[in-house]
């Protein structure tokens, strides 16, 4: 497995929105989503989508995701994401992207671990596979810190 994030340049819009939603869930899992974190998240999404989703389009999408989660709840939203990502491979990539976001600060908090398990269950991904992804990206961050 490569540790470089995939490019979403050629991904269809409903799938792209599902990937962004998973990343958003991950970014907000610890209950903090400050201005700096939000800007970093936006930069990541813009980069991964080759600016296909950027600026006002991304703001509107994030606002819609926030409102959907407030109205429907996490479990229902994960179900919608699963429907938008019909194959195991796409769902695993989505989980990988969420885990990358959660591992970005070098600490995977309890609330983030709970989300990982909820996502794995909702996306029908084995917990061992999810744990392997966490280990991969946690180790990657530790290696980057050691270089720094």
XYZ file of C-alpha atoms in Angstrom:
148
model
C 0.000 0.000 0.000
C 1.274 3.447 -0.849
C 1.165 6.082 1.832
C 0.508 8.909 -0.629
C -3.099 10.088 -0.568
C -5.061 9.286 -3.718
C -6.072 12.006 -6.144
C -9.801 12.531 -6.435
C -9.562 14.482 -9.695
C -11.566 11.969 -11.730
C -14.026 10.881 -9.037
C -17.716 11.496 -9.680
C -19.335 14.233 -7.588
C -21.536 12.094 -5.277
C -18.522 9.949 -4.379
C -16.347 12.998 -3.989
C -18.870 14.508 -1.565
C -18.905 11.230 0.389
C -15.103 11.315 0.730
C -15.254 14.934 1.890
C -17.971 14.036 4.386
C -15.828 11.252 5.861
C -12.888 13.632 6.154
C -15.150 16.223 7.779
C -16.409 13.673 10.308
C -12.804 12.861 11.122
C -11.817 16.509 11.449
C -14.634 17.185 13.903
C -14.454 13.884 15.836
C -12.556 15.396 18.769
C -15.144 18.168 19.146
C -12.724 20.862 18.004
C -12.808 22.480 14.597
C -11.208 25.875 15.028
C -10.463 28.384 12.305
C -6.955 26.996 11.772
C -8.195 23.403 11.622
C -10.979 24.402 9.262
C -8.526 26.189 6.941
C -6.187 23.188 7.020
C -9.107 20.877 6.242
C -10.188 23.112 3.355
C -6.633 23.205 1.985
C -6.458 19.399 2.137
C -9.778 18.953 0.340
C -8.827 21.493 -2.323
C -5.488 19.754 -2.863
C -6.926 16.224 -3.001
C -9.643 17.277 -5.435
C -7.256 19.300 -7.610
C -9.387 22.310 -6.664
C -12.498 20.624 -8.109
C -14.072 21.441 -4.746
C -12.785 24.762 -3.468
C -13.755 28.167 -2.163
C -17.466 28.864 -1.995
C -18.355 25.405 -3.344
C -16.478 23.802 -0.443
C -18.018 26.228 2.066
C -21.515 25.327 0.828
C -20.726 21.595 0.942
C -19.309 21.831 4.476
C -22.335 23.820 5.636
C -24.656 21.199 4.136
C -22.679 18.375 5.806
C -22.787 20.140 9.194
C -26.557 20.660 8.941
C -27.137 17.070 7.811
C -25.198 15.716 10.772
C -27.048 17.959 13.184
C -30.404 16.874 11.747
C -29.838 13.198 10.954
C -27.023 12.130 13.236
C -23.758 10.377 12.578
C -25.097 6.857 12.007
C -27.534 7.980 9.320
C -24.879 10.050 7.579
C -22.455 7.134 7.568
C -25.233 5.114 5.911
C -25.555 7.760 3.182
C -21.799 7.730 2.670
C -21.840 3.933 2.358
C -24.542 4.185 -0.303
C -22.449 6.708 -2.260
C -19.383 4.433 -2.078
C -20.766 1.123 -3.349
C -17.592 -0.983 -3.373
C -15.464 -2.222 -0.491
C -12.416 -0.615 -2.142
C -14.040 2.845 -2.280
C -15.263 2.573 1.318
C -11.784 1.519 2.459
C -10.258 4.520 0.669
C -12.812 6.718 2.427
C -11.921 5.235 5.806
C -8.242 5.673 4.979
C -8.791 9.370 4.237
C -10.689 9.827 7.507
C -7.920 8.080 9.434
C -5.291 10.272 7.750
C -7.149 13.335 9.036
C -7.392 11.913 12.566
C -3.712 10.941 12.639
C -2.551 14.303 11.299
C -1.940 15.812 14.744
C -0.047 12.729 15.922
C -2.646 11.820 18.561
C -5.670 9.582 18.028
C -8.051 10.520 20.814
C -10.714 8.276 22.323
C -13.476 10.097 20.427
C -11.543 9.571 17.200
C -11.043 5.855 17.948
C -14.799 5.562 18.543
C -15.456 7.219 15.198
C -13.039 4.853 13.457
C -14.969 1.878 14.848
C -18.318 3.465 13.914
C -17.053 4.130 10.397
C -15.657 0.620 10.056
C -18.992 -0.847 11.175
C -21.079 1.472 9.010
C -18.882 0.993 5.943
C -18.663 -2.773 6.532
C -14.894 -2.797 6.952
C -13.291 -5.289 9.305
C -11.989 -3.767 12.554
C -8.600 -5.399 11.949
C -8.319 -3.639 8.588
C -9.202 -0.344 10.268
C -6.621 -0.971 13.002
C -3.981 -1.681 10.352
C -4.768 1.652 8.682
C -4.469 3.489 12.001
C -1.120 1.807 12.657
C 0.124 2.687 9.173
C -0.712 6.370 9.415
C 0.248 6.734 13.069
C 3.664 5.252 12.257
C 3.959 7.511 9.212
C 3.420 10.594 11.392
C 5.968 9.399 13.952
C 8.557 8.904 11.188
C 7.889 12.428 9.886
C 8.332 13.866 13.396
C 11.640 12.023 13.811
C 12.923 13.529 10.541
C 11.805 17.031 11.553
